[in-house]
mmCIF file of N, CA and C in Angstrom:
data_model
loop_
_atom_site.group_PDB
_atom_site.id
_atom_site.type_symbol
_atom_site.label_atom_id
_atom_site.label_comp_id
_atom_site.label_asym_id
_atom_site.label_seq_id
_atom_site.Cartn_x
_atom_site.Cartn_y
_atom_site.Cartn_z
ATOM 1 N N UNK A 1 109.392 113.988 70.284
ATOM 2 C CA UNK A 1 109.696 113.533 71.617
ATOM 3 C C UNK A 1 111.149 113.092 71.668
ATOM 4 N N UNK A 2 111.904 113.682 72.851
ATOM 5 C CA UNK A 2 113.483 113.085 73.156
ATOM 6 C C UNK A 2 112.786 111.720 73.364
ATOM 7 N N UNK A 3 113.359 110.708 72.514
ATOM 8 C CA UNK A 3 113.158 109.243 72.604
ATOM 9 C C UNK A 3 114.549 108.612 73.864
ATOM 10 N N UNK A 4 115.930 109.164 73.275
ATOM 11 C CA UNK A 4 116.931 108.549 74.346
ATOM 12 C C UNK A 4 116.744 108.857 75.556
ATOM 13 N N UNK A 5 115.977 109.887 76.196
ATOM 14 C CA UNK A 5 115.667 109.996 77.612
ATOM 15 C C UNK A 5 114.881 109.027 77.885
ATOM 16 N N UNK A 6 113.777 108.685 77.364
ATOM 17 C CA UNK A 6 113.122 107.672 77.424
ATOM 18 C C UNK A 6 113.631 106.706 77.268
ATOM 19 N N UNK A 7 114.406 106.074 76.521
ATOM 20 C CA UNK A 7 115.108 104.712 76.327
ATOM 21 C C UNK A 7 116.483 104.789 77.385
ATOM 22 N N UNK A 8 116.454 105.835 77.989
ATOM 23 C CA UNK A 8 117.661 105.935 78.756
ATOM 24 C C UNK A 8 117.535 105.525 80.287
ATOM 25 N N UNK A 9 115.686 105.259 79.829
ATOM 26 C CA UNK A 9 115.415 105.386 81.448
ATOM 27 C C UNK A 9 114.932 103.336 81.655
ATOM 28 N N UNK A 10 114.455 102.794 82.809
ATOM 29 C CA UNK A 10 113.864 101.813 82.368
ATOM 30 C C UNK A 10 112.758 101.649 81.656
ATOM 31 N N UNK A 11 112.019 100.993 81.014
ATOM 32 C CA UNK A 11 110.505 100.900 81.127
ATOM 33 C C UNK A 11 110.097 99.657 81.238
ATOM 34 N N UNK A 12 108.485 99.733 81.596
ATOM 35 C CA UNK A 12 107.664 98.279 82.133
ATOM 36 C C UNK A 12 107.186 97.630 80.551
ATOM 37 N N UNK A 13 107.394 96.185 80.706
ATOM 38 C CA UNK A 13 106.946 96.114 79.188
ATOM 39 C C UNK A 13 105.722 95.119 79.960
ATOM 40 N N UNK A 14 104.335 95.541 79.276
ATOM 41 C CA UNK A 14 103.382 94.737 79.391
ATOM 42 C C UNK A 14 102.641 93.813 78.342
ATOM 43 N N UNK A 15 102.980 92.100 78.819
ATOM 44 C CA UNK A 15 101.981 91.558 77.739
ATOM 45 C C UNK A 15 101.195 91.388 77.582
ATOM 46 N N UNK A 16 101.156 91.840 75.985
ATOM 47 C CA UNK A 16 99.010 91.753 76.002
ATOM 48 C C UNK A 16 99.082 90.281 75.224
ATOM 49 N N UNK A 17 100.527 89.529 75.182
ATOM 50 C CA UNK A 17 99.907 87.822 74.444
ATOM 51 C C UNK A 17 100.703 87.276 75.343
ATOM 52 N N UNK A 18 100.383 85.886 75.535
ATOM 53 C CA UNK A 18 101.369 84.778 75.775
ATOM 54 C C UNK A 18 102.509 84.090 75.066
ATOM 55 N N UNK A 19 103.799 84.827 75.371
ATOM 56 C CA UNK A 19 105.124 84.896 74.625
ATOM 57 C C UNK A 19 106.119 85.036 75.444
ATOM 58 N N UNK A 20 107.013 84.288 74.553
ATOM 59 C CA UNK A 20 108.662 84.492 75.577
ATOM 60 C C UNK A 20 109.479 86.103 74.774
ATOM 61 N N UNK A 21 108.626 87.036 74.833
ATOM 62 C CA UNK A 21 109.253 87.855 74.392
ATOM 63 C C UNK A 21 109.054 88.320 72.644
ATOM 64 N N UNK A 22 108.125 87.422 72.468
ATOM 65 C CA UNK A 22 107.839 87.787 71.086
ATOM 66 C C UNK A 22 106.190 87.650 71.159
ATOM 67 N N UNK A 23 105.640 88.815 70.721
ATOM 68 C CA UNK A 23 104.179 88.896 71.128
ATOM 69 C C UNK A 23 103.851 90.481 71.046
ATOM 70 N N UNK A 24 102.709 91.029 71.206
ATOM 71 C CA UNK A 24 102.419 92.391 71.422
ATOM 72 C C UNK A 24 102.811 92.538 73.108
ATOM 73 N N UNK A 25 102.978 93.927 73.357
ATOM 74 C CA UNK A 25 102.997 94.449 73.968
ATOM 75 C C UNK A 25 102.863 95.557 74.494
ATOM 76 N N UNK A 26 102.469 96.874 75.837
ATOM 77 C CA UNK A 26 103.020 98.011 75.777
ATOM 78 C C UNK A 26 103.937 98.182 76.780
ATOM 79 N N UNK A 27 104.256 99.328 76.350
ATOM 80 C CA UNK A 27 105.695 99.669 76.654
ATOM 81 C C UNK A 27 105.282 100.856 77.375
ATOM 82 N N UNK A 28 105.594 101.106 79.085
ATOM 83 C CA UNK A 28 105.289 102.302 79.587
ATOM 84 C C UNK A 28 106.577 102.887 80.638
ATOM 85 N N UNK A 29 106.739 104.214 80.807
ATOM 86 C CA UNK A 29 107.831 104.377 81.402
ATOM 87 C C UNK A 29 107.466 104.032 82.787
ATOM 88 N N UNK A 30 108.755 103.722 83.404
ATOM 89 C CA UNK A 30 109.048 103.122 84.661
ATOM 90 C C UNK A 30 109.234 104.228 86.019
ATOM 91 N N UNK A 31 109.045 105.612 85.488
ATOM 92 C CA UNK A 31 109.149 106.602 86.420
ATOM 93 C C UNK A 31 107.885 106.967 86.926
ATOM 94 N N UNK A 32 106.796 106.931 86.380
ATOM 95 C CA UNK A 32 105.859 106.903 86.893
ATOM 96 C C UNK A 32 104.719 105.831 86.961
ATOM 97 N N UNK A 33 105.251 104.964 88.006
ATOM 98 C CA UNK A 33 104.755 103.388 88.047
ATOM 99 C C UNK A 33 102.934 103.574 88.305
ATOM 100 N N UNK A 34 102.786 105.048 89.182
ATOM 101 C CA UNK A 34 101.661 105.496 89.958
ATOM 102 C C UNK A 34 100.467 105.602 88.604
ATOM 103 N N UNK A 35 100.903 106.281 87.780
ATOM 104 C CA UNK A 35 100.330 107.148 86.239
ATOM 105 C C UNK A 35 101.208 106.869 84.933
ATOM 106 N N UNK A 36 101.264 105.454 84.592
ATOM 107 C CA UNK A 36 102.578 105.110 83.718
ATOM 108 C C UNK A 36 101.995 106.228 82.720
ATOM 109 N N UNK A 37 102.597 106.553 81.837
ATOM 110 C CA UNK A 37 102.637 106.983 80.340
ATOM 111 C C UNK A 37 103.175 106.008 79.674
ATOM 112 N N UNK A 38 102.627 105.913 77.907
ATOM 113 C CA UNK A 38 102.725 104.587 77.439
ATOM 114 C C UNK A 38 103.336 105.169 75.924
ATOM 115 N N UNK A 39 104.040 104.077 75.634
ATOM 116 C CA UNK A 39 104.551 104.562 74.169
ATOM 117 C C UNK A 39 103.576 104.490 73.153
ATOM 118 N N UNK A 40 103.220 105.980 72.459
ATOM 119 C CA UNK A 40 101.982 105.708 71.481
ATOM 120 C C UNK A 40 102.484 106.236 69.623
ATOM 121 N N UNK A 41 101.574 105.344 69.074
ATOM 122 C CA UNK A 41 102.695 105.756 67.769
ATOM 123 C C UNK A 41 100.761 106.514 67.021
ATOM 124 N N UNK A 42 101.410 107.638 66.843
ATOM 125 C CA UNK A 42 100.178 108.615 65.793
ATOM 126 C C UNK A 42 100.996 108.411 64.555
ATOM 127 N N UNK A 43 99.779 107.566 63.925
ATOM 128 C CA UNK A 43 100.004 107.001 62.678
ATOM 129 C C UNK A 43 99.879 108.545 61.465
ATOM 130 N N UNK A 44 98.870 109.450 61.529
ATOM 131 C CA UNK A 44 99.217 110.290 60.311
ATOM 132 C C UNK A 44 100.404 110.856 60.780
ATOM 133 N N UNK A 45 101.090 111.305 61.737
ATOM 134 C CA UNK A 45 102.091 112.292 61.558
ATOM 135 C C UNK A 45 103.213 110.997 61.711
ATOM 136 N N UNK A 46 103.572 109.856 62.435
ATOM 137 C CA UNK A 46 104.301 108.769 61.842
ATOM 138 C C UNK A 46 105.081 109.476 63.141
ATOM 139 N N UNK A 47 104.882 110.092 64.269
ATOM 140 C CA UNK A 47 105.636 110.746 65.613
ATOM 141 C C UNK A 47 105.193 109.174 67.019
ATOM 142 N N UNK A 48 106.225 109.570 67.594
ATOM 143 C CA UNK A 48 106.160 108.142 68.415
ATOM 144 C C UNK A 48 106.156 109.769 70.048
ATOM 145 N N UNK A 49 104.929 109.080 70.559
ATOM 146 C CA UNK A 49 104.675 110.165 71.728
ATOM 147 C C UNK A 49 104.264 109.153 73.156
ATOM 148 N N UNK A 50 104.169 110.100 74.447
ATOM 149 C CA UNK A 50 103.914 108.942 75.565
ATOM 150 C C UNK A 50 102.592 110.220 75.964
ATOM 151 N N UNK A 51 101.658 108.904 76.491
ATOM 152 C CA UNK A 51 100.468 109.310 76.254
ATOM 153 C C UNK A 51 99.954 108.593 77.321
ATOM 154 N N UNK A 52 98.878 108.597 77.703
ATOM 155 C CA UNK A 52 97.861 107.827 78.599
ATOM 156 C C UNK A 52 97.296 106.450 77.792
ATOM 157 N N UNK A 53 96.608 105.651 78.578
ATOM 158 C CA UNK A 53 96.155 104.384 77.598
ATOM 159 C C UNK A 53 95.501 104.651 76.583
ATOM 160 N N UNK A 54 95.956 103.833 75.750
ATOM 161 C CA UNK A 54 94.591 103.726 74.425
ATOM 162 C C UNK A 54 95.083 102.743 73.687
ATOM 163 N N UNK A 55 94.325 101.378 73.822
ATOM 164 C CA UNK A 55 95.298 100.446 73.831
ATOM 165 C C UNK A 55 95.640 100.157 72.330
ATOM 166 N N UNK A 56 94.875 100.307 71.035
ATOM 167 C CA UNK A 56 95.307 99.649 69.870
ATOM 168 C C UNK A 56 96.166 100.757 69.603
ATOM 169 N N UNK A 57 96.481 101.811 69.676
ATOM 170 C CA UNK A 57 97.740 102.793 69.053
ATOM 171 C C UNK A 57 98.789 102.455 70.159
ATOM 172 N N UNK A 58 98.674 101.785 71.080
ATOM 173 C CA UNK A 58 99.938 101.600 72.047
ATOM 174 C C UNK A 58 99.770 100.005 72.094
ATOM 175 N N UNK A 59 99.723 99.228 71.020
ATOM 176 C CA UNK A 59 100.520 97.743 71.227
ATOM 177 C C UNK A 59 101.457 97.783 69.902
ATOM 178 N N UNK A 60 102.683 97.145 70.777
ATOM 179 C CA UNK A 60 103.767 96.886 69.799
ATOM 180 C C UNK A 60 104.001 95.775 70.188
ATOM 181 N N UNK A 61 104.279 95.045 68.327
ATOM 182 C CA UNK A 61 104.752 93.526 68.401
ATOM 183 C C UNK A 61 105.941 93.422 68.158
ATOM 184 N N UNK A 62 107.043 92.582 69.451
ATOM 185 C CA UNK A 62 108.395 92.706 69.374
ATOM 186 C C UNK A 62 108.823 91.247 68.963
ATOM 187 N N UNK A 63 109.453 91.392 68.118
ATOM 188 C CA UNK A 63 110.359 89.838 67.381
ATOM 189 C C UNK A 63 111.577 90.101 66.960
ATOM 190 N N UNK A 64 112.270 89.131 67.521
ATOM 191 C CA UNK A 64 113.615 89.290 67.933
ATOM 192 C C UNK A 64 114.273 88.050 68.142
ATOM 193 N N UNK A 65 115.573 88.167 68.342
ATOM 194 C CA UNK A 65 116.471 86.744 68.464
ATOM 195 C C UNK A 65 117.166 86.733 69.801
ATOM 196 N N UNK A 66 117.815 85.555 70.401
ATOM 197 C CA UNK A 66 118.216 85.278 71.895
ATOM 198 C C UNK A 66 119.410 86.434 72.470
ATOM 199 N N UNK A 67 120.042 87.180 71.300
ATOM 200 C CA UNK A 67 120.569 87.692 71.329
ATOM 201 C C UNK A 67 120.104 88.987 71.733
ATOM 202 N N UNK A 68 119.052 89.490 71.885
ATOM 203 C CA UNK A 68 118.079 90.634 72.992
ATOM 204 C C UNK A 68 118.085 92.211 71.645
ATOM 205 N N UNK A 69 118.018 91.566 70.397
ATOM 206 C CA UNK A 69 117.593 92.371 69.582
ATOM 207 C C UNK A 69 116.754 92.375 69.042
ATOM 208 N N UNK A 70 116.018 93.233 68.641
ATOM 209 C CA UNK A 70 114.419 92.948 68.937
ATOM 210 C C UNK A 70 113.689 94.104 67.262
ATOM 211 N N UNK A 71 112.897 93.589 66.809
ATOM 212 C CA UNK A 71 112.051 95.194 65.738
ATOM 213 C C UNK A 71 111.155 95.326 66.399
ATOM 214 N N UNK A 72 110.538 96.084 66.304
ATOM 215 C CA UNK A 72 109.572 96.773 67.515
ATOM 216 C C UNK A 72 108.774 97.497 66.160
ATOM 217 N N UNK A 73 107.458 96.610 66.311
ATOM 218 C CA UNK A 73 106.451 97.335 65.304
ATOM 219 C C UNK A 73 104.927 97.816 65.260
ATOM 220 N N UNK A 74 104.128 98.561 65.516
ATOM 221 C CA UNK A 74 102.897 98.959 66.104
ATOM 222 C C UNK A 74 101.934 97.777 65.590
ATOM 223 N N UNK A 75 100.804 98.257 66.353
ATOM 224 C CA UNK A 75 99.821 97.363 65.783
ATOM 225 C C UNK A 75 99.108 98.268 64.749
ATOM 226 N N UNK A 76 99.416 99.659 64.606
ATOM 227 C CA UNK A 76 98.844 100.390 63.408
ATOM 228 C C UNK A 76 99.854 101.057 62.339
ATOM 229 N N UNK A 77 100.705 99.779 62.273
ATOM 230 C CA UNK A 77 101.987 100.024 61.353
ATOM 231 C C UNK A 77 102.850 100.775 61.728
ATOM 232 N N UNK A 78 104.231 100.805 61.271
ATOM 233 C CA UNK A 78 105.319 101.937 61.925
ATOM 234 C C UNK A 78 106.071 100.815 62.673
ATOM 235 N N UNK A 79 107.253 100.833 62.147
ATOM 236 C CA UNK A 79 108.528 100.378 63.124
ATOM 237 C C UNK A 79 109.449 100.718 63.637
ATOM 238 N N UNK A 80 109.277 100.700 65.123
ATOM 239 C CA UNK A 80 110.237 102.122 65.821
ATOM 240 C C UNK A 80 111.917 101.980 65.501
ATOM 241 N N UNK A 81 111.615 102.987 64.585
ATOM 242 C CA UNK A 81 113.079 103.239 63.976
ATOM 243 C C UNK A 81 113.737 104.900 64.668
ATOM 244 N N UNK A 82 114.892 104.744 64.871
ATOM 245 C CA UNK A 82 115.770 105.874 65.143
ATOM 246 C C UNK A 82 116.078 106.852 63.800
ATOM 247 N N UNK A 83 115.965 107.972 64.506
ATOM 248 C CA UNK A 83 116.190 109.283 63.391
ATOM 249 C C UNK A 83 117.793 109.088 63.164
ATOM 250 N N UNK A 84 118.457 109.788 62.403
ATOM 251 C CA UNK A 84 119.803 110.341 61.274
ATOM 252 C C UNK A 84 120.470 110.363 62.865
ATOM 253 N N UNK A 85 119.668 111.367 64.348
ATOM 254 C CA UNK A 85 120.396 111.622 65.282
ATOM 255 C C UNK A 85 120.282 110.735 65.884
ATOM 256 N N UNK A 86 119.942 109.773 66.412
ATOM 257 C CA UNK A 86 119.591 109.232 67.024
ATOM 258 C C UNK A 86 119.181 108.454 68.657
ATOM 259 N N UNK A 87 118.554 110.341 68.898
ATOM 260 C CA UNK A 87 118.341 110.688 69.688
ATOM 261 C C UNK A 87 116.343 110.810 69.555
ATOM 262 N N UNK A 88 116.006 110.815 68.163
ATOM 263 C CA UNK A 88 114.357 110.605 68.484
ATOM 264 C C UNK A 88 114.109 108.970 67.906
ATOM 265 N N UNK A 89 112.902 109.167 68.043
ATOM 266 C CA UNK A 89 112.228 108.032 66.867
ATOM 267 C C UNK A 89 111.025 108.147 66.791
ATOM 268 N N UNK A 90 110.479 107.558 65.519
ATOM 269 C CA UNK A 90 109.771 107.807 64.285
ATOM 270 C C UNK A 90 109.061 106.103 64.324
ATOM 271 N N UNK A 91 108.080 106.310 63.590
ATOM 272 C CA UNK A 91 107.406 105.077 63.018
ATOM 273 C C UNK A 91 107.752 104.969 61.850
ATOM 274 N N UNK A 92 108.792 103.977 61.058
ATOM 275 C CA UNK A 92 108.634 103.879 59.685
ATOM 276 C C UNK A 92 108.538 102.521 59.023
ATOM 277 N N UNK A 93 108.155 102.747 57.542
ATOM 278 C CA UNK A 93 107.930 101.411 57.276
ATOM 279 C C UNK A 93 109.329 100.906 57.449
ATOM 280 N N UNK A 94 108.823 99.406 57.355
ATOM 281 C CA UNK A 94 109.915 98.447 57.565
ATOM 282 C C UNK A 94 111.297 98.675 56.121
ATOM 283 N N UNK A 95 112.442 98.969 57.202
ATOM 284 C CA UNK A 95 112.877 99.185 55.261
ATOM 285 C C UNK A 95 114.447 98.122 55.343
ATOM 286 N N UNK A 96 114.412 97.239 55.048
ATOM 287 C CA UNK A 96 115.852 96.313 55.147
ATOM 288 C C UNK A 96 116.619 96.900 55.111
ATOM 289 N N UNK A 97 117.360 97.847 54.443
ATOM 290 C CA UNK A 97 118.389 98.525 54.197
ATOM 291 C C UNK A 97 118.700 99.452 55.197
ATOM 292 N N UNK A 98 117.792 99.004 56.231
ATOM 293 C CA UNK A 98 117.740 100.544 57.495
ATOM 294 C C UNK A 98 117.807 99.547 58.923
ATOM 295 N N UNK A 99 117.966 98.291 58.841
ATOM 296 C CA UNK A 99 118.286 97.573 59.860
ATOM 297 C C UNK A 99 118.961 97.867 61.060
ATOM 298 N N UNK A 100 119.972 98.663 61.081
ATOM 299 C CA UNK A 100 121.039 99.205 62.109
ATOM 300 C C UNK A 100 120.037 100.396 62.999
ATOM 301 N N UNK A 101 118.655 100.655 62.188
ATOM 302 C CA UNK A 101 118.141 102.011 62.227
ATOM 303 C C UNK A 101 116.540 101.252 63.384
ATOM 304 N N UNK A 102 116.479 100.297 62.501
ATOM 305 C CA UNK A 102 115.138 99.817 63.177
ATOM 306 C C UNK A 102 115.093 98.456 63.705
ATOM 307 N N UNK A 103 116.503 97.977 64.553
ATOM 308 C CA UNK A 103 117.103 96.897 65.335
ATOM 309 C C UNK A 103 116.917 98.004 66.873
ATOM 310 N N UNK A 104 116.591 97.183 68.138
ATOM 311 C CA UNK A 104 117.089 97.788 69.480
ATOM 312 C C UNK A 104 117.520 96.847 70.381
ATOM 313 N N UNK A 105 118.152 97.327 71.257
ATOM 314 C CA UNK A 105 119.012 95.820 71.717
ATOM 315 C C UNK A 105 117.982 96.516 73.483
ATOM 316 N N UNK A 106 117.424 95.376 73.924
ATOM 317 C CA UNK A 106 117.051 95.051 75.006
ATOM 318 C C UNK A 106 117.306 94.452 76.186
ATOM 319 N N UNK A 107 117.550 94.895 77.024
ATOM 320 C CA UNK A 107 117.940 94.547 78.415
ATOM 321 C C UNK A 107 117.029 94.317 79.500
ATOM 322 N N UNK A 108 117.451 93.019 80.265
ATOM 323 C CA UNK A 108 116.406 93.044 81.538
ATOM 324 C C UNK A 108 117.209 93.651 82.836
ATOM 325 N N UNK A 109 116.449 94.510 83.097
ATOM 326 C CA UNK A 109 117.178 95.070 84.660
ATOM 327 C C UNK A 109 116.273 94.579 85.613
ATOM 328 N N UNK A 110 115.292 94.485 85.914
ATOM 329 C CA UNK A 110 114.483 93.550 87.011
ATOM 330 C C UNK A 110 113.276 92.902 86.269
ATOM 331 N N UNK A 111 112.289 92.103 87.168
ATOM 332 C CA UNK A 111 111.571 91.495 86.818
ATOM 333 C C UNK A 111 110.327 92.399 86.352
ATOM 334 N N UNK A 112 109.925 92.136 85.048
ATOM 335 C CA UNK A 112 109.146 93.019 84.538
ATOM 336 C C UNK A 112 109.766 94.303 83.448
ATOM 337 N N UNK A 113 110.835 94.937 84.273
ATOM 338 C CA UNK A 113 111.829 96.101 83.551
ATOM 339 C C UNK A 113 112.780 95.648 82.823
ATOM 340 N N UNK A 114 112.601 96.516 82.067
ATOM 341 C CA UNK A 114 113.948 96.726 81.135
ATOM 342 C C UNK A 114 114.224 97.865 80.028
ATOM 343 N N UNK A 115 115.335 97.886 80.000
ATOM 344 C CA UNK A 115 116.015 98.804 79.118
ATOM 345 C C UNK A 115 116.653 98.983 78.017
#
């Protein structure tokens, strides 16, 4: 999946905990508010796809600092990390040395959205 079209666009982030931003969540695009599609991570192939609901392969827990950078990690493992291009993304394990790779900087553009 082109991931930067998607990250290029807004999306709705929905909480499934009570958090200032650190908590599970899903993440659905903002173009189709009518029929969202939701960010889903398929754990054998480790591919990050947008899909219809299904809620335990589409919650991600985001923790992050005030500074609106955030790891973004499934609830069935996989941390949305950017490919070499970084233009897709991938579920991978958490790997320190790949920080620049599996950091995303988050923006609020309206209430509810962001980018």
């Amino acid at each position: 999946m082109r991931f930067l079209a998607l990250l290029a666009t807004s999306v709705a982030l929905h909480s499934s905990a009570h958090a200032q931003f650190s908590g599970y969540y899903n993440i659905s695009t903002a173009m189709r508010l009518d029929t969202p599609m939701y960010l889903h991570y398929e754990n054998i192939s480790r591919t990050i796809i947008s899909y219809s609901r299904y809620e335990s392969l589409q919650e991600w827990y985001f923790t992050g600092s005030p500074s609106g950078y955030y790891f973004i990690a499934n609830r069935q493992g996989g941390v949305l990390s950017a490919t070499g291009s970084g233009q897709q993304a991938q579920g991978d394990d958490f790997d320190p040395d790949a920080i620049s790779c599996q950091s995303w900087k988050i923006n609020k553009v309206d209430a509810g959205l962001y980018e």
